[in-house]
Coordinates of C-alpha atoms in Angstrom, one line a residue:
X109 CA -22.7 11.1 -10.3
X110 CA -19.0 10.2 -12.0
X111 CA -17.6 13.4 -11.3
X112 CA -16.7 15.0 -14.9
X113 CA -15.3 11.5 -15.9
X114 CA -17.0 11.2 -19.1
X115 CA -20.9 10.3 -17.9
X116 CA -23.3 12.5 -16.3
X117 CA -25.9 10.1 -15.9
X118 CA -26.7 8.8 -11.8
X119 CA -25.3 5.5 -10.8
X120 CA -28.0 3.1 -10.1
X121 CA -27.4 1.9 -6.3
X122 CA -26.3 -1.8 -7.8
X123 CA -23.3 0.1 -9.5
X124 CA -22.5 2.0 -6.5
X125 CA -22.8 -1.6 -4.3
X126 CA -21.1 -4.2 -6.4
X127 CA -19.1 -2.6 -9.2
X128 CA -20.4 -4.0 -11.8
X129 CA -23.1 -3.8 -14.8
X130 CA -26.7 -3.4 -13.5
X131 CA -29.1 -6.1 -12.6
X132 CA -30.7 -5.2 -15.6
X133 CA -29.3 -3.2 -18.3
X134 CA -31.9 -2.0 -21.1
X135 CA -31.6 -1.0 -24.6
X136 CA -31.1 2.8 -25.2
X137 CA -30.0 5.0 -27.4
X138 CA -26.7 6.9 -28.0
X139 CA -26.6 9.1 -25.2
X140 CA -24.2 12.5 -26.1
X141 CA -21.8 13.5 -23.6
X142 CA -18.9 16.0 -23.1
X143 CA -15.6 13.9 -22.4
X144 CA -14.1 15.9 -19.2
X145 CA -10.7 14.8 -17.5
X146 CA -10.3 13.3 -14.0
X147 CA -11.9 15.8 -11.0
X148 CA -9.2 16.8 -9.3
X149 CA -10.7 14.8 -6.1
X150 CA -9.7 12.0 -8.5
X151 CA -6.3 12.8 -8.5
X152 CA -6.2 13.9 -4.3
X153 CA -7.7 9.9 -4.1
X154 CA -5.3 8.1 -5.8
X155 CA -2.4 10.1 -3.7
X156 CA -4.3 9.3 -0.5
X157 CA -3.6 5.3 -1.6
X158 CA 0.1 5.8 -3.3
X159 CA 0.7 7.5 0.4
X160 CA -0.9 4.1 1.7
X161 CA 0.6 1.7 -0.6
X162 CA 4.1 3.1 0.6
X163 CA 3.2 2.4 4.1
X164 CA 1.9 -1.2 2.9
X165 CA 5.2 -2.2 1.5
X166 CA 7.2 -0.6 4.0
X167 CA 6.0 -3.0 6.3
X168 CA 6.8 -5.8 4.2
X169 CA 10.2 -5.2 4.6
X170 CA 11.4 -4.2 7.4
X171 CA 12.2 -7.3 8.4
X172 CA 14.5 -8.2 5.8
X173 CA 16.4 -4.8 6.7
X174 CA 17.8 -5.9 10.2
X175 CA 17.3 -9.8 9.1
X176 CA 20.7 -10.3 10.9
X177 CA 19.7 -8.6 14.3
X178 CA 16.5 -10.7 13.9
X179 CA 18.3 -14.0 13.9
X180 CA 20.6 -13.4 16.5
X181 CA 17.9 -11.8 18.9
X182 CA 15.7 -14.8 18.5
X183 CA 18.7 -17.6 18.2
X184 CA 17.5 -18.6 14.4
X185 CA 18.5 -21.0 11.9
X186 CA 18.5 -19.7 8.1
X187 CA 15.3 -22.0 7.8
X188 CA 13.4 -20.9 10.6
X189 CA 14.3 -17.1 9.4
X190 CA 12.7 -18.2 5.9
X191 CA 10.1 -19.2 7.7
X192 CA 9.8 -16.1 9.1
X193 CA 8.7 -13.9 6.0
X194 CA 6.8 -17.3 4.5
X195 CA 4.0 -16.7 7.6
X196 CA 3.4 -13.5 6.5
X197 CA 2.7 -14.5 3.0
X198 CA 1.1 -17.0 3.3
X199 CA -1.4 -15.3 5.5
X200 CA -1.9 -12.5 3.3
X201 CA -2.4 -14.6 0.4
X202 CA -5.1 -16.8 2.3
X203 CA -7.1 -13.5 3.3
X204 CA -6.7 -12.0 -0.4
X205 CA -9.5 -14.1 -1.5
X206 CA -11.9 -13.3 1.5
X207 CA -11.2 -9.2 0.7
X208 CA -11.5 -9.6 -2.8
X209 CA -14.6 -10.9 -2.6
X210 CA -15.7 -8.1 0.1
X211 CA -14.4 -5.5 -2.4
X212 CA -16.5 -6.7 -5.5
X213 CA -19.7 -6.6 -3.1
X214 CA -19.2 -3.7 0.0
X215 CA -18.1 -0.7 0.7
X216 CA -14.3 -0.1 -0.5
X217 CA -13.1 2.8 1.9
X218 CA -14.6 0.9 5.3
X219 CA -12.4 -2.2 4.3
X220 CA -9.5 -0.3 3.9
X221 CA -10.0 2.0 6.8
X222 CA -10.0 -1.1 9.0
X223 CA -7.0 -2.6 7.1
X224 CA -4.9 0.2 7.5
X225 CA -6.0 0.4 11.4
X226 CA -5.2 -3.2 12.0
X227 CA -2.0 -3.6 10.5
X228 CA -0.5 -0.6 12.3
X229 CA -1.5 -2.0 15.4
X230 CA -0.2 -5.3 15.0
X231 CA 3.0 -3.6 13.9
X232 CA 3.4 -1.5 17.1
X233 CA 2.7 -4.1 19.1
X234 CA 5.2 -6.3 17.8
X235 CA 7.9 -4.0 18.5
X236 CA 7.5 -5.2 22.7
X237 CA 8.2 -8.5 22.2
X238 CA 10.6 -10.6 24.2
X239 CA 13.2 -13.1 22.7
X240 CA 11.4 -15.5 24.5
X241 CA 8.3 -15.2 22.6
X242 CA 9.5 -15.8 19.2
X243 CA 6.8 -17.1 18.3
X244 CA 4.3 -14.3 19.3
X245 CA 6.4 -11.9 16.5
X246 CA 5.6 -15.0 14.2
X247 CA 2.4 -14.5 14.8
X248 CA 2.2 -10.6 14.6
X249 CA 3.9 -10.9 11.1
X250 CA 1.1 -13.4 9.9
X251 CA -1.4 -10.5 11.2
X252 CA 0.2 -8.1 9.6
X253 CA 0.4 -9.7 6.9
X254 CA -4.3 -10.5 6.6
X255 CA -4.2 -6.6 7.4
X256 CA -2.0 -5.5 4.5
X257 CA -3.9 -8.2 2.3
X258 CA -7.4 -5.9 3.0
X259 CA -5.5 -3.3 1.0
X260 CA -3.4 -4.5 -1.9
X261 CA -6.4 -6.2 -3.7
X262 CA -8.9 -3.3 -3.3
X263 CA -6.7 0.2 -3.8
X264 CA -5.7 -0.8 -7.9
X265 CA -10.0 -1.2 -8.6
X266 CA -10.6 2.0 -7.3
X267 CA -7.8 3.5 -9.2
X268 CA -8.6 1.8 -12.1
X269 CA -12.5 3.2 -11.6
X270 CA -11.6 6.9 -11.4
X271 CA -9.3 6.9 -14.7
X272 CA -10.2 6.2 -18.5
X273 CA -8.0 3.5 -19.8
X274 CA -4.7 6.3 -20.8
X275 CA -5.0 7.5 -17.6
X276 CA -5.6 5.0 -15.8
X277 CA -2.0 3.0 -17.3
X278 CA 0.0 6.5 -15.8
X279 CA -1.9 6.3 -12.3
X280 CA -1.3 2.7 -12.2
X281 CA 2.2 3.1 -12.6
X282 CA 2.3 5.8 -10.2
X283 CA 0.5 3.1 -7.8
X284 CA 2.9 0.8 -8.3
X285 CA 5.9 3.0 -8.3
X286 CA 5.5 3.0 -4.8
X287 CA 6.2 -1.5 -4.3
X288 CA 9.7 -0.6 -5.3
X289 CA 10.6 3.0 -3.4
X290 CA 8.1 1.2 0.0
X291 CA 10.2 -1.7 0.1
X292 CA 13.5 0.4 -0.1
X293 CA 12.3 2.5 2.4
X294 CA 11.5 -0.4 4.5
X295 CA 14.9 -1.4 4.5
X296 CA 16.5 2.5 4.8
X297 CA 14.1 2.7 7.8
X298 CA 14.8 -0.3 9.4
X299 CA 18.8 -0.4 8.9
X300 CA 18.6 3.3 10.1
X301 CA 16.6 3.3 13.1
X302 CA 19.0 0.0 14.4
X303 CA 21.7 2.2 14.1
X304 CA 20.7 5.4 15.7
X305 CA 19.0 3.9 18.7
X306 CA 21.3 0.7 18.9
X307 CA 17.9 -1.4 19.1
X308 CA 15.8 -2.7 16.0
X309 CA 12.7 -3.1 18.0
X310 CA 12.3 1.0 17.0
X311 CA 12.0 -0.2 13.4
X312 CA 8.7 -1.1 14.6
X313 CA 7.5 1.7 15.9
X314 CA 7.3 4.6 12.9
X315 CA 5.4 2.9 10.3
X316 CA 2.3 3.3 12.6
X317 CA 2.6 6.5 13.1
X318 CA 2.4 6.9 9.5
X319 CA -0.3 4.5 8.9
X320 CA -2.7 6.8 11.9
X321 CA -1.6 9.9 9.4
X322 CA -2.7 7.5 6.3
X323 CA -6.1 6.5 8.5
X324 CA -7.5 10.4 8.8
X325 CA -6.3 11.0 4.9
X326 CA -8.7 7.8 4.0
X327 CA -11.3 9.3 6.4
X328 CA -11.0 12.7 4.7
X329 CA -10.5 12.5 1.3
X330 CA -11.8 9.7 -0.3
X331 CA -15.4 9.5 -0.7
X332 CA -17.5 7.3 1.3
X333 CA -18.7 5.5 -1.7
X334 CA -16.4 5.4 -4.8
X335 CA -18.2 5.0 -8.0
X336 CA -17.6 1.7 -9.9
X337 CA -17.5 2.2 -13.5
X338 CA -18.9 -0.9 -14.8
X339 CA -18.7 -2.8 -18.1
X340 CA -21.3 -0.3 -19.8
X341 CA -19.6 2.4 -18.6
X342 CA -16.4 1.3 -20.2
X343 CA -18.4 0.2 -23.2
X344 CA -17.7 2.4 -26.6
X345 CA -16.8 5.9 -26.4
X346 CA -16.2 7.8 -29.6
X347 CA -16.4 11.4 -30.5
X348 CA -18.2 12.4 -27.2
X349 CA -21.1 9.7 -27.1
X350 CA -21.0 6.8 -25.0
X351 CA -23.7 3.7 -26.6
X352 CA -25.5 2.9 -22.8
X353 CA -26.5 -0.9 -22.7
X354 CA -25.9 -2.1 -26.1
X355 CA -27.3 -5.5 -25.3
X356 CA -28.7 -7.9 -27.9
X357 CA -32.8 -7.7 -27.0
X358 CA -33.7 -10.0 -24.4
X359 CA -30.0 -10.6 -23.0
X360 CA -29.5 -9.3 -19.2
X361 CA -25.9 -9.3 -17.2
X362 CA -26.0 -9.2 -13.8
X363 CA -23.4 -8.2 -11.1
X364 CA -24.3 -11.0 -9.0
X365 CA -23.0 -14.0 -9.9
X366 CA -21.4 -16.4 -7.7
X367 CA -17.8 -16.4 -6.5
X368 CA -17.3 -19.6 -8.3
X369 CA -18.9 -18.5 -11.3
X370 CA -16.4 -16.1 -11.3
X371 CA -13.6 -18.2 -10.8
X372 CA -14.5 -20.3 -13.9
X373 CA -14.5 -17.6 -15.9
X374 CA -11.2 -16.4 -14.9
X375 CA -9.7 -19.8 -15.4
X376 CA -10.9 -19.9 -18.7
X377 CA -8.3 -16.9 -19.4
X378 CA -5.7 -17.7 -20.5
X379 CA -3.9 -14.3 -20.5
X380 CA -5.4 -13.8 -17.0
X381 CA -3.9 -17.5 -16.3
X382 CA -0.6 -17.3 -17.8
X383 CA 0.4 -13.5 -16.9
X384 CA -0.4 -14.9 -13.2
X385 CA 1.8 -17.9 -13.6
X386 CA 4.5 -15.2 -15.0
X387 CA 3.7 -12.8 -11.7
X388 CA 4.3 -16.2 -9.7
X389 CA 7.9 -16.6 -10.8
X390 CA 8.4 -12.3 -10.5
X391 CA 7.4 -12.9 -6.7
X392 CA 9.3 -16.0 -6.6
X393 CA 12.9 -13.8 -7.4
X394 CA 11.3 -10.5 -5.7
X395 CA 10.2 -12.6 -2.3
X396 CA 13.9 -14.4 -2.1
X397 CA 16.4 -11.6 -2.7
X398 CA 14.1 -9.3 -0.8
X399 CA 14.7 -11.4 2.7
X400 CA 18.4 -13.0 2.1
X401 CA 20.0 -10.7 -0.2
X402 CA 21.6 -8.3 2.8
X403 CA 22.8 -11.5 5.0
X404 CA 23.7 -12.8 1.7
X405 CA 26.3 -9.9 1.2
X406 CA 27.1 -9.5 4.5
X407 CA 28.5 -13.2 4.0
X408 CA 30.3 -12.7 1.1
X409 CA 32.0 -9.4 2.9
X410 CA 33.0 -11.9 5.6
X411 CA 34.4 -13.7 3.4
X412 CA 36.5 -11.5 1.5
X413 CA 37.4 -10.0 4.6
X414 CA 35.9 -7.0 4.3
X415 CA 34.1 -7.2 7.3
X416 CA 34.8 -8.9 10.6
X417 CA 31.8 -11.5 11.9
X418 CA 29.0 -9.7 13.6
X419 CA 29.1 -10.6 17.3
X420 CA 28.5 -7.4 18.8
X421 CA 24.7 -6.7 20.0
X422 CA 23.8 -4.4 16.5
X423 CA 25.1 -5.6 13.7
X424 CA 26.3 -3.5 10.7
X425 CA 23.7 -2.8 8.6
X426 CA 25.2 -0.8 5.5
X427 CA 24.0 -3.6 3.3
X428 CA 20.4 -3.2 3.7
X429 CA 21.0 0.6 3.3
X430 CA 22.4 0.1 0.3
X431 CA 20.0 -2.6 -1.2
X432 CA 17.5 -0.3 -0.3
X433 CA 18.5 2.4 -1.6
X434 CA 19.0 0.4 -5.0
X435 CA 15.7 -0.9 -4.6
X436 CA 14.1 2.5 -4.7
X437 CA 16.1 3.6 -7.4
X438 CA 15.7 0.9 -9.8
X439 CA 12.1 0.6 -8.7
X440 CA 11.2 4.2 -10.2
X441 CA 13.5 3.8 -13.2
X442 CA 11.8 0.0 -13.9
X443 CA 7.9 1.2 -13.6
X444 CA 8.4 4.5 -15.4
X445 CA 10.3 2.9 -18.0
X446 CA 8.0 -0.6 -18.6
X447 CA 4.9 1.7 -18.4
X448 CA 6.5 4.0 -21.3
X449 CA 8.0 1.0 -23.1
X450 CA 4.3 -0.3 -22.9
X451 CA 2.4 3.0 -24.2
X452 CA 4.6 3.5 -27.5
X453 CA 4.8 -0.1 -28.2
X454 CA 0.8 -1.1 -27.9
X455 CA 0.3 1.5 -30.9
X456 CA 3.0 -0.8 -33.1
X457 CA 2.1 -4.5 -31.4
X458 CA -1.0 -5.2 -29.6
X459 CA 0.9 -8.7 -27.9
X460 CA 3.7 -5.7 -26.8
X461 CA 2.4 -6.2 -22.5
X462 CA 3.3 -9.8 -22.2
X463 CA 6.1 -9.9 -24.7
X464 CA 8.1 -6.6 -22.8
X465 CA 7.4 -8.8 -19.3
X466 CA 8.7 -11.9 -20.8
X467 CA 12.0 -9.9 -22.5
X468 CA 12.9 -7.9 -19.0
X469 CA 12.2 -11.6 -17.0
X470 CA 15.1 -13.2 -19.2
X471 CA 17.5 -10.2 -18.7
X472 CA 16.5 -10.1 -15.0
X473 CA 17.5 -13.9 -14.4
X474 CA 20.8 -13.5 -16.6
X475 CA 22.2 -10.3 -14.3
X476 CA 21.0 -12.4 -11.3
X477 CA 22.4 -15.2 -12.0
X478 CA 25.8 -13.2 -13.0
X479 CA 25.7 -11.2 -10.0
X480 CA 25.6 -14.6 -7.4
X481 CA 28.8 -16.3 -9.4
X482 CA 30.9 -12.9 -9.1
X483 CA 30.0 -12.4 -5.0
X484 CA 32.8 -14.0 -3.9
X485 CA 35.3 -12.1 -6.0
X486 CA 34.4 -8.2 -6.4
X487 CA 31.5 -7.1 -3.9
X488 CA 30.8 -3.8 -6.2
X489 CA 30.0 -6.2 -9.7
X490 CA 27.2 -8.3 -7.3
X491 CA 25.9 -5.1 -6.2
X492 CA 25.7 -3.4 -10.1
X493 CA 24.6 -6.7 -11.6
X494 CA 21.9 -7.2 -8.9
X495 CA 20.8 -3.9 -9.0
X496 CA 20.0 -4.3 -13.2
X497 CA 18.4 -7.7 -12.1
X498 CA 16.2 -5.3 -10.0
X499 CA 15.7 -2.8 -12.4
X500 CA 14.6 -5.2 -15.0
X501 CA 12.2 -7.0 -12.8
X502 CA 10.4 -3.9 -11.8
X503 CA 9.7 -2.7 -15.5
X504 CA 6.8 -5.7 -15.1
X505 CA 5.0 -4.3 -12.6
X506 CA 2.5 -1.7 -13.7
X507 CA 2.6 -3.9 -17.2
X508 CA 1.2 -7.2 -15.4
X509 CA -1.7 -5.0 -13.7
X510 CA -2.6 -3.5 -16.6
X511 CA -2.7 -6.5 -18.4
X512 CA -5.1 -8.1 -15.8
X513 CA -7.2 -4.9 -15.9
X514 CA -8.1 -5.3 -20.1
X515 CA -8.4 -8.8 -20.5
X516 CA -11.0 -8.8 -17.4
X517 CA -14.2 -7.9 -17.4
X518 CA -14.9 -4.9 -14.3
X519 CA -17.3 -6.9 -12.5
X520 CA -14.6 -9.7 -12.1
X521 CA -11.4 -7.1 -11.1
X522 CA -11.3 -7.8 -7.3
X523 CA -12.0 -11.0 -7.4
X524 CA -9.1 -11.3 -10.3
X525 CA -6.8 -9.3 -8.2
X526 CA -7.3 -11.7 -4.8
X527 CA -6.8 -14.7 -7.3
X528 CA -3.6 -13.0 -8.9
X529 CA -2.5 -12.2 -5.1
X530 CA -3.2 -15.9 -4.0
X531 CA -1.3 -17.8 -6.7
X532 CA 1.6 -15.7 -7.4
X533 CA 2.2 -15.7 -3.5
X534 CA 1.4 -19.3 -2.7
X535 CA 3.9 -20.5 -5.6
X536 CA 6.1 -17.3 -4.9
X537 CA 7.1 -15.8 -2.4
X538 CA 5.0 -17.5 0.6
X539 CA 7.7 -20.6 -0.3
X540 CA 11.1 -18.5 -1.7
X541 CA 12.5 -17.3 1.9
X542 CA 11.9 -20.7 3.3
X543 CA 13.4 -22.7 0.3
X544 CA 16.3 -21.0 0.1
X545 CA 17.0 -20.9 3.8
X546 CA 16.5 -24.7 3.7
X547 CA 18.7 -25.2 0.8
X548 CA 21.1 -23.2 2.5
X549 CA 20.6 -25.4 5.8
X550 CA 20.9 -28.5 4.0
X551 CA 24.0 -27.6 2.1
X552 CA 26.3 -26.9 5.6
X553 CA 24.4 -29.6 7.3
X554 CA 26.9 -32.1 4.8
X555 CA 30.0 -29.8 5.5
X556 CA 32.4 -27.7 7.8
X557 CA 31.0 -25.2 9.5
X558 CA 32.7 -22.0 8.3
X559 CA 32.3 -18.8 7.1
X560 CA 33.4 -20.2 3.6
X561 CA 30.0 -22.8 3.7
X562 CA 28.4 -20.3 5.0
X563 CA 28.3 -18.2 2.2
X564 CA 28.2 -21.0 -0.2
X565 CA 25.1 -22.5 0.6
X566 CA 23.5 -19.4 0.3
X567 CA 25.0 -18.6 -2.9
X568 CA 23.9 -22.4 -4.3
X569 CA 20.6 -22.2 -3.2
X570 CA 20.1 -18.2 -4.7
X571 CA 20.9 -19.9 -8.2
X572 CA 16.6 -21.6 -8.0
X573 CA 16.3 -17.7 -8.5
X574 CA 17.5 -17.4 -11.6
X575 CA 16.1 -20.6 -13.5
X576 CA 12.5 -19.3 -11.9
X577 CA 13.1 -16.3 -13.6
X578 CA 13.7 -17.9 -17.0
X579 CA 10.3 -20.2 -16.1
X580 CA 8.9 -16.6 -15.8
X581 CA 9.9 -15.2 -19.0
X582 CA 8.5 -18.5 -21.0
X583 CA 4.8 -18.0 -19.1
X584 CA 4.5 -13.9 -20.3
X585 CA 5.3 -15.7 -23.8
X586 CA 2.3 -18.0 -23.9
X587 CA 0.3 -15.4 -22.0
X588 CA 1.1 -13.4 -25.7
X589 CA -0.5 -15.9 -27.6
X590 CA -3.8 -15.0 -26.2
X591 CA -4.0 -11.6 -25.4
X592 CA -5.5 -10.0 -28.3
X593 CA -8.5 -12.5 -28.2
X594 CA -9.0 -12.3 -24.2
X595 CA -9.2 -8.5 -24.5
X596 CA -11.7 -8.0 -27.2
X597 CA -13.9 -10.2 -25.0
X598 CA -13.9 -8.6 -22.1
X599 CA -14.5 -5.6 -23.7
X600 CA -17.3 -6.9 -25.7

């Protein structure tokens, strides 16, 4: 049954299978039902996978957090550093597809059970590795990465299952609440555990401990088949009845169309297709300042004099403390604030999704772009003006998902989500890290090598960050021109 969520009626065993409408839905009559809240099971479920997505993202980045130690341990150029993060990208952007597709036609919790396990693993066992096997902790990043892809494009559909469409916005949110404060974390971790044991290979090593604890919550608590609410489900609900199949006579929707049936569909969204293209350019920014920002400081420290050149065998990492910590913080502020922007201006402006993305893209790129130009001068302005740049970036987050999640139809929201995942990251943040490091590596190739060209070429490659941004803004615009139109379809 749907557990007090509105419908009391039994699941047919295609809904339960492949979340979405029922090989054959009939005719019927209004059907009158009490509207109950979320079980609270509902709520334990989607804290089981906020707990998760932390560990998710703080394996993302703990990496960037001792970047420095990284590159000296391993004797790497900026580029090959890029390169680094880009093979972990681009491996869980490749997989994306392959889970999404799972998640639309298997059983959820047995995907992400053996997601969670894998990743972990791979993470652990990267923490062993020799500096003459660089290329075996290439590799175990490019793992970690197909093991983390299992989970980001399945965890937001069963969320989005469990909650009616005002809840689901606040859950969401919650969800993604945890990309920023993860990531932060990653870095806090990472920075810290360098310091207090004096080797960064222990940065490796807690994560998995967590994900095991994560493992037996999944195993627990969240049931062993999630019911799918599917486009009949969410079909008309007012004062207490719910109209089950209103078809036309004679018209049948299936859940089993084909992959690329469902891909052109999709790319016949525009709103799906340009709120993507806008994601792209967010992961773009995100996927660059999240690897080079702390070396990027760190340089412009040397420069000042600040700090003295790292030559000892840890390297100071106060910068990737602090950029975590700023992460976190502006993370919370940013979702809370774009998902409460985004529930008071819908009742005034149905284009108000897209256009808040596209307004907090524009202000993002500005502070960025101010922030880079003042580094060299006054070290406390880059880190204010980044951290806005942050904060306005994050506001986008729950927005963009939500926006995905109404102009789709269910049957289509895996497979939407592993698209989303694939683009944004192949055009994002898969390339970012390694442009930038190339940029950078091209720049001091042609000049002196100093601390002063050091820090330059970083800081002249960064400013692609900023007119991505801008790119960014302009797609959540057209993606506005479309939205009204693409919702009342799917939900038709």
């Amino acid at each position: 049954a749907h557990e007090n969520r509105g419908l009391r009626s039994q699941p047919s065993p295609e809904e339960l299978n492949y979340g979405a409408t029922a090989a054959h839905v009939r005719q019927g009559p209004l059907v009158s039902v009490p509207r109950n809240g979320p079980a609270k099971r509902d709520y334990l479920v989607a804290a089981v996978l906020c707990y998760a997505n932390l560990i998710n993202f703080m394996d993302w980045f703990l990496v960037p957090g001792i970047l420095l130690d990284i590159q000296k341990y391993f004797e790497l150029s900026d580029e090959d550093t890029g390169l680094l993060q880009t093979v972990f990208i681009l491996c869980y952007m490749l997989a994306a597809p392959i889970f999404g597709y799972l998640g639309d036609r298997y059983n959820r919790k047995i995907i992400l059970g053996a997601g969670i396990f894998f990743w972990s693993g791979v993470t652990l066992g990267s923490s062993f590795i020799s500096e003459l096997c660089y290329w075996i902790f290439f590799l175990s990043r490019g793992l970690v990465g197909i093991g983390t892809a299992t989970y980001s494009t399945i965890a937001p559909t069963i969320i989005a299952d469990l909650f009616e469409e005002g809840k689901r916005t606040t859950m969401l949110s919650i969800f993604y609440i945890f990309i920023p404060v993860g990531s932060g974390l990653g870095y806090v971790l990472a920075a810290g555990m360098a310091d207090v044991t004096g080797d960064w290979h222990w940065a490796f090593r807690i994560t998995p401990c967590m994900g095991g604890l994560a493992l037996v919550l999944l195993i627990l608590l969240v049931p062993h088949r999630t019911p799918r609410r599917t486009a009949a489900h969410r079909a008309l609900s007012i004062s207490g009845t719910i109209r089950v199949a209103a078809e036309k006579p004679g018209v049948q929707r299936t859940a089993k169309t084909t992959w690329c049936q469902d891909v052109v569909s999709l790319a016949k969204n525009w709103s799906f297709v340009w709120s993507s293209l806008g994601l792209t350019a967010m992961a773009f920014v995100t996927g660059a300042l999240g690897t080079w920002i702390p070396l990027f400081l760190y340089r412009a420290q040397v420069v000042q004099g600040i700090v003295s050149p790292c030559l000892q065998e840890t390297c100071d990492s106060s910068n990737s403390l602090i950029f975590g910590g700023i992460t976190i913080g502006t993370g919370i502020l940013g979702v809370i604030t774009g998902a409460e922007a985004a529930r008071r201006l819908r009742k005034i402006n149905n284009k108000a999704d897209p256009l808040i993305c596209a307004t907090s893209m524009f202000i993002s790129a500005l502070c960025l772009y101010i922030a880079l130009m003042v580094a060299q001068t006054n070290i406390l302005s880059t880190f204010i003006f980044i951290a806005f740049g942050e904060l306005f970036l994050s506001v986008n987050w729950a927005v963009v998902t939500d926006i995905l999640l109404y102009v789709v139809t269910p049957r289509r929201q895996s497979t939407a989500i592993a698209l989303q995942i694939l683009v944004s990251h192949l055009l994002g943040d898969a390339g970012s890290p390694y442009l930038i490091g190339s940029i950078a590596n091209a720049i001091q190739a042609k000049n002196t090598d100093s601390f002063q060209w050091s820090f330059w070429s970083m800081q002249y490659s960064f400013v692609t960050c900023a007119f991505v941004g801008v790119f960014g803004g302009g797609f959540f615009l057209l993606a506005s021109f479309y939205i009204e139109e693409d919702r009342k379809e799917a939900e038709s």
